[in-house]
């Protein structure tokens, strides 16, 4: 059968099961969530007179798990309303309902006997053709499938979601020996396209791919630490961003995972591999055993390798464990030439090279850990996954490494590093030496925008989904139309161009603004439409604050005015372009980043888009068209409401000032901008009013530019007509007074400072259209002039300059 997946069932409502159900709900898949029947009533149920036979008691575990999803931080759901897509139940009363599911996911305790027993029960109720998977971090898929019928086994596989399922990209799919290969391909495509996952096909081996390599690397690090006497802080200083790894490095990662969980994962490999040397590598160090025995399990128990306490003045302080004394002490700052060199280097490749070249004890630690992980990864090619690419992807997507093991090996120099390893007595796998002997100097190579990797002794071209557009590849293929230091215009094909930001942090400065203007002219002449997108870590963190602060401190007001005019004019030029424009933001999209999207005909946003006009945090207001666009939307919404209540579109168009009340819509905009609200997802951006109902959300960020391009082409096919300039109906002096009164009440209540109130009054003045009579129709340029005047006046405020300085120095807002 090849039935599409429209409904799912998850059995097991713990952290992992409820998280998987939440992400299915995020993707629009209704989900049944089942768990066992509780063994006793709780106090609340007893007070209501309920017994164990009451339906609410019997399904309590799943019901409570769904309720918890709405309160958990970081949020498992894109929008807490999506919890309504999950139906609670229990395995005694409701297991037969799995017959309605197209995909059944078992997420119960990691015990083979328990999983086998549940799968036997599932087989009795599932429809033929229904996919069944076990979410497991290491139990054999083939062992679980023993005793099940042939048709069941063909539709059974392992699916190892990484926690938390919403945020972690990696999903390992583990086929059993009888799993239908066509089904594996179909599930891979579904999980990539619908759930937004990065899928790695793993072999049915202990701990599969990412946990096999990751656990080995952590154990190697612990053993190096014990042998050479490094401290917790020293190890984390080396094994974090200095090596292109997350800030959680080694010990913060272990605390987050849970030390008991990590020991269980390590023991699983040790108990199931055959070689004595590999079994020894997965032995748990004594220090880790001691911590588990003491119940110091990490974050879930309040202490592990680190412990958070309340210090002086009620401030939190994080202490580090001294493994020699087993006592916590204040953290010691770690500094060295190699660490400083890594910090100054750009990108994971250069950071790792700088760290290894330092010649100090921290370089030695990095090398001693890295060489073992690289060799072990090479030994496992073909055993845990078919290719170096899958192992690299697993580590990047599952452990958030910037480079996988084989990419790292290429970065540090394959031939040279292997020579050093062998000189130190490290046994390098034969296939690696043979590859070098054949004249190859890297596992990967790029050629004319295509990527190749080593596979069975020769280069194989990496398969790229046509939907996974790579701007880097397009630029290598000579598709750049225009470029400067801050941005480029790239030909996406089919008559669509892409405006890419690539300044530091993608902050908007003169280069980007100039390229926006040039791109609009080029698209007008030579293209059918434009996508505004990039593939940086974040879409855009706002305008170049440093330049603004320097000009303000020098009182170069004409320069500041010129910068804002250039910004406004560039955004207006995008909005008035006679060709369709689609913006495709992702992750952090703040301040000017939002304003760069507001002129677009449509926004196609990544589900993980954190979107907000945050200028008040640095003592300013949006002045690149942000206030103007929100005032325009308020005017349009008010007119539409009158039209809907009266005589339709004609009535809306003829509505007079007395008929249209923009105040309720303006109040919402004032609150959103004035409180610098940032969305927790693309869907939340819709709830906040940043995105329109017509804007789209895409779960797989790798496909974002493709989807934006398709949106442009769709508008072209539909006969795109530019949106004519529309007059904005303002709330005027009366509306401004309403907004100001709200801000004054917040100041009197102690919620905002005097300077916050000053900013709020400026924002109210701009959003309401100044002191005009309510209902006055004004131009967009009039509103832009109000924005610019308010922005300039706030730039001259000492407290605003203090806020700007603090943000640049500390990376967070100052309350003054």
JSON list of C-alpha atoms in Angstrom, two decimals, residues 521-674:
[
{"chain": "A", "resi": 521, "resn": "UNK", "atom": "CA", "xyz": [16.27, 48.05, -11.15]},
{"chain": "A", "resi": 522, "resn": "UNK", "atom": "CA", "xyz": [17.77, 44.79, -12.45]},
{"chain": "A", "resi": 523, "resn": "UNK", "atom": "CA", "xyz": [14.60, 42.78, -11.77]},
{"chain": "A", "resi": 524, "resn": "UNK", "atom": "CA", "xyz": [12.51, 45.45, -13.46]},
{"chain": "A", "resi": 525, "resn": "UNK", "atom": "CA", "xyz": [14.67, 45.07, -16.58]},
{"chain": "A", "resi": 526, "resn": "UNK", "atom": "CA", "xyz": [15.54, 41.39, -16.71]},
{"chain": "A", "resi": 527, "resn": "UNK", "atom": "CA", "xyz": [13.51, 39.16, -14.37]},
{"chain": "A", "resi": 528, "resn": "UNK", "atom": "CA", "xyz": [9.95, 38.09, -13.66]},
{"chain": "A", "resi": 529, "resn": "UNK", "atom": "CA", "xyz": [10.22, 38.51, -9.89]},
{"chain": "A", "resi": 530, "resn": "UNK", "atom": "CA", "xyz": [12.40, 38.65, -6.79]},
{"chain": "A", "resi": 531, "resn": "UNK", "atom": "CA", "xyz": [13.00, 36.54, -3.68]},
{"chain": "A", "resi": 532, "resn": "UNK", "atom": "CA", "xyz": [14.60, 38.22, -0.65]},
{"chain": "A", "resi": 533, "resn": "UNK", "atom": "CA", "xyz": [16.41, 35.43, 1.22]},
{"chain": "A", "resi": 534, "resn": "UNK", "atom": "CA", "xyz": [19.75, 34.20, 2.49]},
{"chain": "A", "resi": 535, "resn": "UNK", "atom": "CA", "xyz": [21.22, 31.08, 4.07]},
{"chain": "A", "resi": 536, "resn": "UNK", "atom": "CA", "xyz": [23.11, 32.67, 6.94]},
{"chain": "A", "resi": 537, "resn": "UNK", "atom": "CA", "xyz": [22.67, 31.55, 10.55]},
{"chain": "A", "resi": 538, "resn": "UNK", "atom": "CA", "xyz": [19.96, 34.22, 10.89]},
{"chain": "A", "resi": 539, "resn": "UNK", "atom": "CA", "xyz": [18.03, 36.14, 8.25]},
{"chain": "A", "resi": 540, "resn": "UNK", "atom": "CA", "xyz": [18.86, 39.60, 9.63]},
{"chain": "A", "resi": 541, "resn": "UNK", "atom": "CA", "xyz": [19.46, 40.98, 13.12]},
{"chain": "A", "resi": 542, "resn": "UNK", "atom": "CA", "xyz": [18.52, 44.55, 12.13]},
{"chain": "A", "resi": 543, "resn": "UNK", "atom": "CA", "xyz": [20.29, 47.69, 11.00]},
{"chain": "A", "resi": 544, "resn": "UNK", "atom": "CA", "xyz": [23.98, 48.36, 11.62]},
{"chain": "A", "resi": 545, "resn": "UNK", "atom": "CA", "xyz": [23.68, 49.79, 15.12]},
{"chain": "A", "resi": 546, "resn": "UNK", "atom": "CA", "xyz": [27.37, 50.68, 15.43]},
{"chain": "A", "resi": 547, "resn": "UNK", "atom": "CA", "xyz": [27.22, 53.12, 12.52]},
{"chain": "A", "resi": 548, "resn": "UNK", "atom": "CA", "xyz": [24.09, 54.79, 13.89]},
{"chain": "A", "resi": 549, "resn": "UNK", "atom": "CA", "xyz": [25.60, 55.15, 17.36]},
{"chain": "A", "resi": 550, "resn": "UNK", "atom": "CA", "xyz": [28.86, 56.63, 16.05]},
{"chain": "A", "resi": 551, "resn": "UNK", "atom": "CA", "xyz": [27.02, 59.21, 13.97]},
{"chain": "A", "resi": 552, "resn": "UNK", "atom": "CA", "xyz": [24.67, 60.07, 16.84]},
{"chain": "A", "resi": 553, "resn": "UNK", "atom": "CA", "xyz": [27.52, 60.48, 19.33]},
{"chain": "A", "resi": 554, "resn": "UNK", "atom": "CA", "xyz": [29.27, 62.79, 16.85]},
{"chain": "A", "resi": 555, "resn": "UNK", "atom": "CA", "xyz": [25.96, 64.67, 16.41]},
{"chain": "A", "resi": 556, "resn": "UNK", "atom": "CA", "xyz": [26.12, 64.12, 12.67]},
{"chain": "A", "resi": 557, "resn": "UNK", "atom": "CA", "xyz": [22.36, 64.44, 12.33]},
{"chain": "A", "resi": 558, "resn": "UNK", "atom": "CA", "xyz": [22.41, 64.94, 8.57]},
{"chain": "A", "resi": 559, "resn": "UNK", "atom": "CA", "xyz": [24.25, 61.63, 8.27]},
{"chain": "A", "resi": 560, "resn": "UNK", "atom": "CA", "xyz": [21.70, 59.85, 10.48]},
{"chain": "A", "resi": 561, "resn": "UNK", "atom": "CA", "xyz": [18.87, 61.43, 8.51]},
{"chain": "A", "resi": 562, "resn": "UNK", "atom": "CA", "xyz": [20.53, 60.29, 5.27]},
{"chain": "A", "resi": 563, "resn": "UNK", "atom": "CA", "xyz": [20.88, 56.69, 6.52]},
{"chain": "A", "resi": 564, "resn": "UNK", "atom": "CA", "xyz": [17.20, 56.49, 7.47]},
{"chain": "A", "resi": 565, "resn": "UNK", "atom": "CA", "xyz": [16.08, 58.12, 4.22]},
{"chain": "A", "resi": 566, "resn": "UNK", "atom": "CA", "xyz": [18.14, 55.60, 2.26]},
{"chain": "A", "resi": 567, "resn": "UNK", "atom": "CA", "xyz": [16.57, 52.75, 4.25]},
{"chain": "A", "resi": 568, "resn": "UNK", "atom": "CA", "xyz": [13.04, 54.07, 3.73]},
{"chain": "A", "resi": 569, "resn": "UNK", "atom": "CA", "xyz": [13.59, 54.73, 0.03]},
{"chain": "A", "resi": 570, "resn": "UNK", "atom": "CA", "xyz": [15.00, 51.23, -0.53]},
{"chain": "A", "resi": 571, "resn": "UNK", "atom": "CA", "xyz": [12.00, 49.62, 1.17]},
{"chain": "A", "resi": 572, "resn": "UNK", "atom": "CA", "xyz": [9.59, 51.80, -0.79]},
{"chain": "A", "resi": 573, "resn": "UNK", "atom": "CA", "xyz": [11.36, 50.89, -4.03]},
{"chain": "A", "resi": 574, "resn": "UNK", "atom": "CA", "xyz": [10.86, 47.20, -3.24]},
{"chain": "A", "resi": 575, "resn": "UNK", "atom": "CA", "xyz": [7.20, 47.78, -2.48]},
{"chain": "A", "resi": 576, "resn": "UNK", "atom": "CA", "xyz": [6.58, 49.69, -5.70]},
{"chain": "A", "resi": 577, "resn": "UNK", "atom": "CA", "xyz": [8.44, 47.20, -7.91]},
{"chain": "A", "resi": 578, "resn": "UNK", "atom": "CA", "xyz": [6.25, 46.18, -10.85]},
{"chain": "A", "resi": 579, "resn": "UNK", "atom": "CA", "xyz": [7.26, 42.54, -10.38]},
{"chain": "A", "resi": 580, "resn": "UNK", "atom": "CA", "xyz": [6.25, 40.20, -7.53]},
{"chain": "A", "resi": 581, "resn": "UNK", "atom": "CA", "xyz": [8.50, 40.20, -4.44]},
{"chain": "A", "resi": 582, "resn": "UNK", "atom": "CA", "xyz": [8.53, 37.35, -1.90]},
{"chain": "A", "resi": 583, "resn": "UNK", "atom": "CA", "xyz": [10.56, 37.50, 1.33]},
{"chain": "A", "resi": 584, "resn": "UNK", "atom": "CA", "xyz": [11.79, 34.28, 2.93]},
{"chain": "A", "resi": 585, "resn": "UNK", "atom": "CA", "xyz": [12.96, 34.96, 6.51]},
{"chain": "A", "resi": 586, "resn": "UNK", "atom": "CA", "xyz": [14.34, 32.37, 8.90]},
{"chain": "A", "resi": 587, "resn": "UNK", "atom": "CA", "xyz": [15.41, 32.27, 12.53]},
{"chain": "A", "resi": 588, "resn": "UNK", "atom": "CA", "xyz": [16.35, 35.68, 14.00]},
{"chain": "A", "resi": 589, "resn": "UNK", "atom": "CA", "xyz": [14.61, 38.33, 11.92]},
{"chain": "A", "resi": 590, "resn": "UNK", "atom": "CA", "xyz": [14.66, 41.49, 13.97]},
{"chain": "A", "resi": 591, "resn": "UNK", "atom": "CA", "xyz": [14.12, 45.23, 13.52]},
{"chain": "A", "resi": 592, "resn": "UNK", "atom": "CA", "xyz": [15.31, 46.17, 10.05]},
{"chain": "A", "resi": 593, "resn": "UNK", "atom": "CA", "xyz": [15.13, 42.49, 9.09]},
{"chain": "A", "resi": 594, "resn": "UNK", "atom": "CA", "xyz": [11.36, 42.61, 9.58]},
{"chain": "A", "resi": 595, "resn": "UNK", "atom": "CA", "xyz": [11.18, 45.93, 7.72]},
{"chain": "A", "resi": 596, "resn": "UNK", "atom": "CA", "xyz": [13.00, 44.31, 4.79]},
{"chain": "A", "resi": 597, "resn": "UNK", "atom": "CA", "xyz": [10.16, 41.75, 4.61]},
{"chain": "A", "resi": 598, "resn": "UNK", "atom": "CA", "xyz": [7.21, 44.12, 5.07]},
{"chain": "A", "resi": 599, "resn": "UNK", "atom": "CA", "xyz": [7.27, 45.50, 1.47]},
{"chain": "A", "resi": 600, "resn": "UNK", "atom": "CA", "xyz": [6.98, 41.99, -0.01]},
{"chain": "A", "resi": 601, "resn": "UNK", "atom": "CA", "xyz": [3.80, 40.83, -1.74]},
{"chain": "A", "resi": 602, "resn": "UNK", "atom": "CA", "xyz": [4.07, 37.64, 0.28]},
{"chain": "A", "resi": 603, "resn": "UNK", "atom": "CA", "xyz": [6.26, 36.28, 3.05]},
{"chain": "A", "resi": 604, "resn": "UNK", "atom": "CA", "xyz": [7.21, 32.59, 3.00]},
{"chain": "A", "resi": 605, "resn": "UNK", "atom": "CA", "xyz": [8.75, 32.11, 6.43]},
{"chain": "A", "resi": 606, "resn": "UNK", "atom": "CA", "xyz": [10.55, 29.23, 8.07]},
{"chain": "A", "resi": 607, "resn": "UNK", "atom": "CA", "xyz": [8.55, 27.71, 10.91]},
{"chain": "A", "resi": 608, "resn": "UNK", "atom": "CA", "xyz": [11.53, 28.58, 13.11]},
{"chain": "A", "resi": 609, "resn": "UNK", "atom": "CA", "xyz": [11.37, 32.33, 12.54]},
{"chain": "A", "resi": 610, "resn": "UNK", "atom": "CA", "xyz": [11.79, 34.63, 15.53]},
{"chain": "A", "resi": 611, "resn": "UNK", "atom": "CA", "xyz": [10.34, 37.81, 14.14]},
{"chain": "A", "resi": 612, "resn": "UNK", "atom": "CA", "xyz": [10.00, 41.18, 15.84]},
{"chain": "A", "resi": 613, "resn": "UNK", "atom": "CA", "xyz": [10.30, 44.95, 15.67]},
{"chain": "A", "resi": 614, "resn": "UNK", "atom": "CA", "xyz": [12.58, 45.36, 18.67]},
{"chain": "A", "resi": 615, "resn": "UNK", "atom": "CA", "xyz": [13.86, 48.91, 18.23]},
{"chain": "A", "resi": 616, "resn": "UNK", "atom": "CA", "xyz": [12.46, 50.14, 21.56]},
{"chain": "A", "resi": 617, "resn": "UNK", "atom": "CA", "xyz": [14.99, 47.83, 23.23]},
{"chain": "A", "resi": 618, "resn": "UNK", "atom": "CA", "xyz": [17.72, 50.22, 22.05]},
{"chain": "A", "resi": 619, "resn": "UNK", "atom": "CA", "xyz": [15.69, 53.34, 22.75]},
{"chain": "A", "resi": 620, "resn": "UNK", "atom": "CA", "xyz": [14.37, 53.85, 19.21]},
{"chain": "A", "resi": 621, "resn": "UNK", "atom": "CA", "xyz": [11.27, 53.14, 17.13]},
{"chain": "A", "resi": 622, "resn": "UNK", "atom": "CA", "xyz": [11.04, 51.37, 13.74]},
{"chain": "A", "resi": 623, "resn": "UNK", "atom": "CA", "xyz": [11.87, 53.89, 11.03]},
{"chain": "A", "resi": 624, "resn": "UNK", "atom": "CA", "xyz": [12.44, 51.80, 7.92]},
{"chain": "A", "resi": 625, "resn": "UNK", "atom": "CA", "xyz": [8.71, 51.64, 7.23]},
{"chain": "A", "resi": 626, "resn": "UNK", "atom": "CA", "xyz": [7.76, 49.39, 10.15]},
{"chain": "A", "resi": 627, "resn": "UNK", "atom": "CA", "xyz": [5.44, 51.90, 11.84]},
{"chain": "A", "resi": 628, "resn": "UNK", "atom": "CA", "xyz": [4.02, 52.99, 8.51]},
{"chain": "A", "resi": 629, "resn": "UNK", "atom": "CA", "xyz": [3.20, 49.41, 7.47]},
{"chain": "A", "resi": 630, "resn": "UNK", "atom": "CA", "xyz": [1.47, 48.65, 10.78]},
{"chain": "A", "resi": 631, "resn": "UNK", "atom": "CA", "xyz": [-0.57, 51.85, 10.49]},
{"chain": "A", "resi": 632, "resn": "UNK", "atom": "CA", "xyz": [-1.50, 50.84, 6.93]},
{"chain": "A", "resi": 633, "resn": "UNK", "atom": "CA", "xyz": [-2.55, 47.37, 8.05]},
{"chain": "A", "resi": 634, "resn": "UNK", "atom": "CA", "xyz": [-4.67, 48.89, 10.83]},
{"chain": "A", "resi": 635, "resn": "UNK", "atom": "CA", "xyz": [-6.34, 51.16, 8.28]},
{"chain": "A", "resi": 636, "resn": "UNK", "atom": "CA", "xyz": [-6.99, 48.26, 5.90]},
{"chain": "A", "resi": 637, "resn": "UNK", "atom": "CA", "xyz": [-8.32, 45.98, 8.66]},
{"chain": "A", "resi": 638, "resn": "UNK", "atom": "CA", "xyz": [-10.70, 48.66, 9.93]},
{"chain": "A", "resi": 639, "resn": "UNK", "atom": "CA", "xyz": [-12.04, 49.33, 6.43]},
{"chain": "A", "resi": 640, "resn": "UNK", "atom": "CA", "xyz": [-12.41, 45.61, 5.76]},
{"chain": "A", "resi": 641, "resn": "UNK", "atom": "CA", "xyz": [-14.37, 45.18, 9.00]},
{"chain": "A", "resi": 642, "resn": "UNK", "atom": "CA", "xyz": [-16.79, 47.93, 7.96]},
{"chain": "A", "resi": 643, "resn": "UNK", "atom": "CA", "xyz": [-17.13, 46.34, 4.52]},
{"chain": "A", "resi": 644, "resn": "UNK", "atom": "CA", "xyz": [-17.83, 42.93, 6.01]},
{"chain": "A", "resi": 645, "resn": "UNK", "atom": "CA", "xyz": [-20.47, 44.35, 8.33]},
{"chain": "A", "resi": 646, "resn": "UNK", "atom": "CA", "xyz": [-22.05, 46.51, 5.66]},
{"chain": "A", "resi": 647, "resn": "UNK", "atom": "CA", "xyz": [-22.23, 46.15, 1.92]},
{"chain": "A", "resi": 648, "resn": "UNK", "atom": "CA", "xyz": [-19.03, 44.27, 1.07]},
{"chain": "A", "resi": 649, "resn": "UNK", "atom": "CA", "xyz": [-16.02, 45.68, -0.74]},
{"chain": "A", "resi": 650, "resn": "UNK", "atom": "CA", "xyz": [-17.91, 48.61, -2.21]},
{"chain": "A", "resi": 651, "resn": "UNK", "atom": "CA", "xyz": [-19.06, 49.63, 1.23]},
{"chain": "A", "resi": 652, "resn": "UNK", "atom": "CA", "xyz": [-15.50, 49.41, 2.52]},
{"chain": "A", "resi": 653, "resn": "UNK", "atom": "CA", "xyz": [-14.22, 51.60, -0.24]},
{"chain": "A", "resi": 654, "resn": "UNK", "atom": "CA", "xyz": [-16.88, 54.21, 0.38]},
{"chain": "A", "resi": 655, "resn": "UNK", "atom": "CA", "xyz": [-16.56, 54.16, 4.15]},
{"chain": "A", "resi": 656, "resn": "UNK", "atom": "CA", "xyz": [-16.06, 57.59, 5.67]},
{"chain": "A", "resi": 657, "resn": "UNK", "atom": "CA", "xyz": [-14.11, 58.67, 8.70]},
{"chain": "A", "resi": 658, "resn": "UNK", "atom": "CA", "xyz": [-17.13, 58.19, 10.93]},
{"chain": "A", "resi": 659, "resn": "UNK", "atom": "CA", "xyz": [-17.53, 54.58, 9.79]},
{"chain": "A", "resi": 660, "resn": "UNK", "atom": "CA", "xyz": [-13.97, 53.34, 10.13]},
{"chain": "A", "resi": 661, "resn": "UNK", "atom": "CA", "xyz": [-12.43, 52.93, 13.57]},
{"chain": "A", "resi": 662, "resn": "UNK", "atom": "CA", "xyz": [-8.74, 52.08, 13.34]},
{"chain": "A", "resi": 663, "resn": "UNK", "atom": "CA", "xyz": [-8.19, 52.38, 17.11]},
{"chain": "A", "resi": 664, "resn": "UNK", "atom": "CA", "xyz": [-8.61, 48.69, 18.09]},
{"chain": "A", "resi": 665, "resn": "UNK", "atom": "CA", "xyz": [-6.14, 47.60, 15.41]},
{"chain": "A", "resi": 666, "resn": "UNK", "atom": "CA", "xyz": [-3.74, 50.41, 16.28]},
{"chain": "A", "resi": 667, "resn": "UNK", "atom": "CA", "xyz": [-3.85, 49.46, 19.97]},
{"chain": "A", "resi": 668, "resn": "UNK", "atom": "CA", "xyz": [-2.63, 45.99, 19.10]},
{"chain": "A", "resi": 669, "resn": "UNK", "atom": "CA", "xyz": [0.17, 47.35, 16.91]},
{"chain": "A", "resi": 670, "resn": "UNK", "atom": "CA", "xyz": [1.22, 49.77, 19.66]},
{"chain": "A", "resi": 671, "resn": "UNK", "atom": "CA", "xyz": [1.44, 46.94, 22.16]},
{"chain": "A", "resi": 672, "resn": "UNK", "atom": "CA", "xyz": [3.36, 44.65, 19.81]},
{"chain": "A", "resi": 673, "resn": "UNK", "atom": "CA", "xyz": [5.95, 47.24, 18.81]},
{"chain": "A", "resi": 674, "resn": "UNK", "atom": "CA", "xyz": [6.06, 49.03, 22.17]}
]
